[in-house]
């Protein structure tokens, strides 16, 4: 008989134990929209509340929901997304091109007046 | 002479009538009235009187949109359900399931009696476990190459870093699938939940698997042994087990529509 589930963290070596909100997140994801739906007399849209107040911060919505809600965590976290990887590379390329342009359009001569003619 | 303030009946959970003491020491949503059982034919609802003024649609929306109040309500709701489910098979009801009096609760239970009985049969002797898998985020210490660096070498280095990161993430996702396959093999039912965001997980790791499993209580030892093996075999990921939970995630599957 336990008041709350125990967390078995054996062998998981996070540098710090998880923030207390993770426990709340686990409870919320279970109490908000689970269970046989029997209509109560007071109509309250829990999904509304969830979306407004916590899903945006505590949860990563399903990927589709996240996209609809404008959350791009999944796509911009370079750790998880190949698209983000491409974006990051594109940005990198863009910056390099700008630097190359700058070099080729005279700054190179200014910076290196003594450069010899090749060949 | 004052009339008592109007109350609503808050329903936490549904179970069968059971022998033994009702759960005690529970505050529930309102310290002013006890958490009690409400027998209805072959079913029993776990209920509490709550002030109607605090539970209008408007008041609920306001209170549950407040992070602190939402947490208080969610934990109180969860505490009652956990206490009941430690005594007998229990169908948890969603947060804020409210009726205008006991009679309305009875009507609701009668209308869904068959579904509840089916669910209670399926849940008897079983509990829910949560398995969460995380991949460490930040890149592992990259060996810096010397400052002398041609443009091409620089680009190569950037590309390698990205490729390495993507390979690690793919490996972590595959490891998570292996974890799921093992635990699924022990379970009678499975549900995927949404991964948690950085606010819940902290910045050092990304939540890549959030799953709930319904297991016979006789398999708890097997589950723990399997997790121990998985942690040994999958060093690239962090695996967390939580439970036993009341079967929150498994009350609707298979119920009559």
PDB file of N, CA, C and O in Angstrom, chain A residues 61-105:
ATOM      1  N   UNK A  61       3.305  18.014 -27.050  1.00  0.00           N
ATOM      2  CA  UNK A  61       2.101  17.407 -27.572  1.00  0.00           C
ATOM      3  C   UNK A  61       2.516  16.356 -28.600  1.00  0.00           C
ATOM      4  O   UNK A  61       3.677  16.263 -28.961  1.00  0.00           O
ATOM      5  N   UNK A  62       1.581  15.582 -29.070  1.00  0.00           N
ATOM      6  CA  UNK A  62       1.904  14.676 -30.159  1.00  0.00           C
ATOM      7  C   UNK A  62       2.480  15.545 -31.277  1.00  0.00           C
ATOM      8  O   UNK A  62       2.173  16.728 -31.368  1.00  0.00           O
ATOM      9  N   UNK A  63       3.286  14.944 -32.096  1.00  0.00           N
ATOM     10  CA  UNK A  63       3.983  15.755 -33.085  1.00  0.00           C
ATOM     11  C   UNK A  63       3.001  16.560 -33.931  1.00  0.00           C
ATOM     12  O   UNK A  63       3.191  17.745 -34.180  1.00  0.00           O
ATOM     13  N   UNK A  64       1.913  15.910 -34.341  1.00  0.00           N
ATOM     14  CA  UNK A  64       0.921  16.616 -35.158  1.00  0.00           C
ATOM     15  C   UNK A  64       0.295  17.770 -34.399  1.00  0.00           C
ATOM     16  O   UNK A  64       0.204  18.890 -34.903  1.00  0.00           O
ATOM     17  N   UNK A  65      -0.133  17.480 -33.164  1.00  0.00           N
ATOM     18  CA  UNK A  65      -0.749  18.519 -32.353  1.00  0.00           C
ATOM     19  C   UNK A  65       0.217  19.657 -32.136  1.00  0.00           C
ATOM     20  O   UNK A  65      -0.145  20.825 -32.188  1.00  0.00           O
ATOM     21  N   UNK A  66       1.462  19.298 -31.914  1.00  0.00           N
ATOM     22  CA  UNK A  66       2.467  20.316 -31.663  1.00  0.00           C
ATOM     23  C   UNK A  66       2.605  21.235 -32.871  1.00  0.00           C
ATOM     24  O   UNK A  66       2.674  22.449 -32.734  1.00  0.00           O
ATOM     25  N   UNK A  67       2.583  20.638 -34.052  1.00  0.00           N
ATOM     26  CA  UNK A  67       2.725  21.458 -35.254  1.00  0.00           C
ATOM     27  C   UNK A  67       1.536  22.395 -35.383  1.00  0.00           C
ATOM     28  O   UNK A  67       1.676  23.566 -35.685  1.00  0.00           O
ATOM     29  N   UNK A  68       0.327  21.824 -35.136  1.00  0.00           N
ATOM     30  CA  UNK A  68      -0.866  22.651 -35.255  1.00  0.00           C
ATOM     31  C   UNK A  68      -0.820  23.796 -34.256  1.00  0.00           C
ATOM     32  O   UNK A  68      -1.270  24.894 -34.528  1.00  0.00           O
ATOM     33  N   UNK A  69      -0.302  23.504 -33.090  1.00  0.00           N
ATOM     34  CA  UNK A  69      -0.267  24.533 -32.049  1.00  0.00           C
ATOM     35  C   UNK A  69       0.935  25.448 -32.214  1.00  0.00           C
ATOM     36  O   UNK A  69       1.149  26.340 -31.419  1.00  0.00           O
ATOM     37  N   UNK A  70       1.711  25.192 -33.247  1.00  0.00           N
ATOM     38  CA  UNK A  70       2.849  26.061 -33.490  1.00  0.00           C
ATOM     39  C   UNK A  70       4.055  25.752 -32.628  1.00  0.00           C
ATOM     40  O   UNK A  70       4.966  26.546 -32.534  1.00  0.00           O
ATOM     41  N   UNK A  71       4.022  24.599 -31.990  1.00  0.00           N
ATOM     42  CA  UNK A  71       5.186  24.225 -31.192  1.00  0.00           C
ATOM     43  C   UNK A  71       6.143  23.497 -32.126  1.00  0.00           C
ATOM     44  O   UNK A  71       5.787  22.496 -32.720  1.00  0.00           O
ATOM     45  N   UNK A  72       7.328  24.019 -32.246  1.00  0.00           N
ATOM     46  CA  UNK A  72       8.227  23.383 -33.200  1.00  0.00           C
ATOM     47  C   UNK A  72       9.391  22.731 -32.499  1.00  0.00           C
ATOM     48  O   UNK A  72      10.449  22.562 -33.062  1.00  0.00           O
ATOM     49  N   UNK A  73       9.179  22.358 -31.259  1.00  0.00           N
ATOM     50  CA  UNK A  73      10.236  21.712 -30.490  1.00  0.00           C
ATOM     51  C   UNK A  73      10.867  20.567 -31.258  1.00  0.00           C
ATOM     52  O   UNK A  73      12.061  20.434 -31.382  1.00  0.00           O
ATOM     53  N   UNK A  74       9.991  19.730 -31.780  1.00  0.00           N
ATOM     54  CA  UNK A  74      10.455  18.527 -32.439  1.00  0.00           C
ATOM     55  C   UNK A  74      11.309  18.849 -33.656  1.00  0.00           C
ATOM     56  O   UNK A  74      12.277  18.191 -33.969  1.00  0.00           O
ATOM     57  N   UNK A  75      10.897  19.920 -34.357  1.00  0.00           N
ATOM     58  CA  UNK A  75      11.580  20.208 -35.613  1.00  0.00           C
ATOM     59  C   UNK A  75      12.803  21.076 -35.425  1.00  0.00           C
ATOM     60  O   UNK A  75      13.696  21.068 -36.255  1.00  0.00           O
ATOM     61  N   UNK A  76      12.859  21.850 -34.380  1.00  0.00           N
ATOM     62  CA  UNK A  76      14.004  22.738 -34.248  1.00  0.00           C
ATOM     63  C   UNK A  76      15.032  22.230 -33.253  1.00  0.00           C
ATOM     64  O   UNK A  76      16.100  22.776 -33.170  1.00  0.00           O
ATOM     65  N   UNK A  77      14.679  21.220 -32.504  1.00  0.00           N
ATOM     66  CA  UNK A  77      15.688  20.641 -31.632  1.00  0.00           C
ATOM     67  C   UNK A  77      16.648  19.857 -32.498  1.00  0.00           C
ATOM     68  O   UNK A  77      16.301  18.812 -33.024  1.00  0.00           O
ATOM     69  N   UNK A  78      17.838  20.376 -32.699  1.00  0.00           N
ATOM     70  CA  UNK A  78      18.754  19.728 -33.637  1.00  0.00           C
ATOM     71  C   UNK A  78      19.080  18.314 -33.188  1.00  0.00           C
ATOM     72  O   UNK A  78      19.495  17.476 -33.980  1.00  0.00           O
ATOM     73  N   UNK A  79      18.847  18.064 -31.913  1.00  0.00           N
ATOM     74  CA  UNK A  79      19.158  16.735 -31.422  1.00  0.00           C
ATOM     75  C   UNK A  79      18.227  15.699 -32.021  1.00  0.00           C
ATOM     76  O   UNK A  79      18.537  14.525 -32.055  1.00  0.00           O
ATOM     77  N   UNK A  80      17.053  16.114 -32.467  1.00  0.00           N
ATOM     78  CA  UNK A  80      16.070  15.118 -32.880  1.00  0.00           C
ATOM     79  C   UNK A  80      15.664  15.204 -34.340  1.00  0.00           C
ATOM     80  O   UNK A  80      14.987  14.338 -34.838  1.00  0.00           O
ATOM     81  N   UNK A  81      16.036  16.251 -35.015  1.00  0.00           N
ATOM     82  CA  UNK A  81      15.403  16.465 -36.294  1.00  0.00           C
ATOM     83  C   UNK A  81      16.396  16.607 -37.430  1.00  0.00           C
ATOM     84  O   UNK A  81      17.338  17.396 -37.368  1.00  0.00           O
ATOM     85  N   UNK A  82      16.160  15.847 -38.463  1.00  0.00           N
ATOM     86  CA  UNK A  82      17.046  15.983 -39.611  1.00  0.00           C
ATOM     87  C   UNK A  82      16.754  17.295 -40.328  1.00  0.00           C
ATOM     88  O   UNK A  82      17.631  17.904 -40.922  1.00  0.00           O
ATOM     89  N   UNK A  83      15.493  17.750 -40.238  1.00  0.00           N
ATOM     90  CA  UNK A  83      15.177  19.022 -40.872  1.00  0.00           C
ATOM     91  C   UNK A  83      15.924  20.160 -40.179  1.00  0.00           C
ATOM     92  O   UNK A  83      16.472  21.047 -40.822  1.00  0.00           O
ATOM     93  N   UNK A  84      15.949  20.076 -38.851  1.00  0.00           N
ATOM     94  CA  UNK A  84      16.678  21.101 -38.113  1.00  0.00           C
ATOM     95  C   UNK A  84      18.154  21.056 -38.494  1.00  0.00           C
ATOM     96  O   UNK A  84      18.819  22.080 -38.595  1.00  0.00           O
ATOM     97  N   UNK A  85      18.630  19.836 -38.712  1.00  0.00           N
ATOM     98  CA  UNK A  85      20.021  19.698 -39.114  1.00  0.00           C
ATOM     99  C   UNK A  85      20.255  20.408 -40.442  1.00  0.00           C
ATOM    100  O   UNK A  85      21.214  21.145 -40.624  1.00  0.00           O
ATOM    101  N   UNK A  86      19.326  20.184 -41.378  1.00  0.00           N
ATOM    102  CA  UNK A  86      19.474  20.842 -42.676  1.00  0.00           C
ATOM    103  C   UNK A  86      19.409  22.352 -42.505  1.00  0.00           C
ATOM    104  O   UNK A  86      20.177  23.096 -43.097  1.00  0.00           O
ATOM    105  N   UNK A  87      18.478  22.817 -41.658  1.00  0.00           N
ATOM    106  CA  UNK A  87      18.362  24.254 -41.434  1.00  0.00           C
ATOM    107  C   UNK A  87      19.660  24.812 -40.874  1.00  0.00           C
ATOM    108  O   UNK A  87      20.131  25.865 -41.297  1.00  0.00           O
ATOM    109  N   UNK A  88      20.208  24.097 -39.921  1.00  0.00           N
ATOM    110  CA  UNK A  88      21.431  24.576 -39.289  1.00  0.00           C
ATOM    111  C   UNK A  88      22.557  24.628 -40.316  1.00  0.00           C
ATOM    112  O   UNK A  88      23.328  25.587 -40.374  1.00  0.00           O
ATOM    113  N   UNK A  89      22.630  23.618 -41.176  1.00  0.00           N
ATOM    114  CA  UNK A  89      23.659  23.595 -42.213  1.00  0.00           C
ATOM    115  C   UNK A  89      23.435  24.729 -43.207  1.00  0.00           C
ATOM    116  O   UNK A  89      24.384  25.392 -43.630  1.00  0.00           O
ATOM    117  N   UNK A  90      22.160  24.945 -43.562  1.00  0.00           N
ATOM    118  CA  UNK A  90      21.860  26.009 -44.514  1.00  0.00           C
ATOM    119  C   UNK A  90      22.290  27.356 -43.954  1.00  0.00           C
ATOM    120  O   UNK A  90      22.871  28.186 -44.660  1.00  0.00           O
ATOM    121  N   UNK A  91      22.019  27.548 -42.679  1.00  0.00           N
ATOM    122  CA  UNK A  91      22.428  28.791 -42.038  1.00  0.00           C
ATOM    123  C   UNK A  91      23.942  28.949 -42.057  1.00  0.00           C
ATOM    124  O   UNK A  91      24.479  30.011 -42.373  1.00  0.00           O
ATOM    125  N   UNK A  92      24.582  27.856 -41.724  1.00  0.00           N
ATOM    126  CA  UNK A  92      26.040  27.849 -41.699  1.00  0.00           C
ATOM    127  C   UNK A  92      26.579  28.204 -43.084  1.00  0.00           C
ATOM    128  O   UNK A  92      27.458  29.050 -43.243  1.00  0.00           O
ATOM    129  N   UNK A  93      25.998  27.574 -44.104  1.00  0.00           N
ATOM    130  CA  UNK A  93      26.428  27.820 -45.483  1.00  0.00           C
ATOM    131  C   UNK A  93      26.237  29.281 -45.866  1.00  0.00           C
ATOM    132  O   UNK A  93      27.091  29.898 -46.502  1.00  0.00           O
ATOM    133  N   UNK A  94      25.069  29.802 -45.461  1.00  0.00           N
ATOM    134  CA  UNK A  94      24.752  31.183 -45.805  1.00  0.00           C
ATOM    135  C   UNK A  94      25.808  32.131 -45.230  1.00  0.00           C
ATOM    136  O   UNK A  94      26.330  33.002 -45.924  1.00  0.00           O
ATOM    137  N   UNK A  95      26.137  31.882 -43.972  1.00  0.00           N
ATOM    138  CA  UNK A  95      27.125  32.746 -43.334  1.00  0.00           C
ATOM    139  C   UNK A  95      28.493  32.624 -44.005  1.00  0.00           C
ATOM    140  O   UNK A  95      29.197  33.602 -44.213  1.00  0.00           O
ATOM    141  N   UNK A  96      28.842  31.411 -44.380  1.00  0.00           N
ATOM    142  CA  UNK A  96      30.132  31.201 -45.039  1.00  0.00           C
ATOM    143  C   UNK A  96      30.169  31.888 -46.394  1.00  0.00           C
ATOM    144  O   UNK A  96      31.177  32.492 -46.778  1.00  0.00           O
ATOM    145  N   UNK A  97      29.022  31.801 -47.105  1.00  0.00           N
ATOM    146  CA  UNK A  97      28.986  32.470 -48.414  1.00  0.00           C
ATOM    147  C   UNK A  97      29.185  33.970 -48.267  1.00  0.00           C
ATOM    148  O   UNK A  97      29.902  34.600 -49.028  1.00  0.00           O
ATOM    149  N   UNK A  98      28.520  34.515 -47.252  1.00  0.00           N
ATOM    150  CA  UNK A  98      28.665  35.963 -47.037  1.00  0.00           C
ATOM    151  C   UNK A  98      30.127  36.316 -46.761  1.00  0.00           C
ATOM    152  O   UNK A  98      30.641  37.310 -47.273  1.00  0.00           O
ATOM    153  N   UNK A  99      30.776  35.494 -45.978  1.00  0.00           N
ATOM    154  CA  UNK A  99      32.180  35.778 -45.678  1.00  0.00           C
ATOM    155  C   UNK A  99      33.040  35.660 -46.932  1.00  0.00           C
ATOM    156  O   UNK A  99      33.925  36.480 -47.190  1.00  0.00           O
ATOM    157  N   UNK A 100      32.730  34.649 -47.758  1.00  0.00           N
ATOM    158  CA  UNK A 100      33.482  34.479 -49.001  1.00  0.00           C
ATOM    159  C   UNK A 100      33.283  35.672 -49.921  1.00  0.00           C
ATOM    160  O   UNK A 100      34.240  36.216 -50.490  1.00  0.00           O
ATOM    161  N   UNK A 101      31.991  36.100 -50.029  1.00  0.00           N
ATOM    162  CA  UNK A 101      31.712  37.264 -50.875  1.00  0.00           C
ATOM    163  C   UNK A 101      32.519  38.464 -50.406  1.00  0.00           C
ATOM    164  O   UNK A 101      33.100  39.199 -51.201  1.00  0.00           O
ATOM    165  N   UNK A 102      32.524  38.636 -49.112  1.00  0.00           N
ATOM    166  CA  UNK A 102      33.241  39.777 -48.548  1.00  0.00           C
ATOM    167  C   UNK A 102      34.716  39.708 -48.916  1.00  0.00           C
ATOM    168  O   UNK A 102      35.325  40.703 -49.320  1.00  0.00           O
ATOM    169  N   UNK A 103      35.274  38.528 -48.783  1.00  0.00           N
ATOM    170  CA  UNK A 103      36.686  38.357 -49.146  1.00  0.00           C
ATOM    171  C   UNK A 103      36.927  38.674 -50.605  1.00  0.00           C
ATOM    172  O   UNK A 103      37.813  39.434 -50.974  1.00  0.00           O
ATOM    173  N   UNK A 104      36.075  38.093 -51.453  1.00  0.00           N
ATOM    174  CA  UNK A 104      36.325  38.218 -52.892  1.00  0.00           C
ATOM    175  C   UNK A 104      36.096  39.627 -53.387  1.00  0.00           C
ATOM    176  O   UNK A 104      36.672  40.045 -54.387  1.00  0.00           O
ATOM    177  N   UNK A 105      35.254  40.382 -52.709  1.00  0.00           N
ATOM    178  CA  UNK A 105      34.947  41.725 -53.204  1.00  0.00           C
ATOM    179  C   UNK A 105      35.859  42.770 -52.578  1.00  0.00           C
ATOM    180  O   UNK A 105      35.421  43.821 -52.168  1.00  0.00           O
TER     181      UNK A 105
END
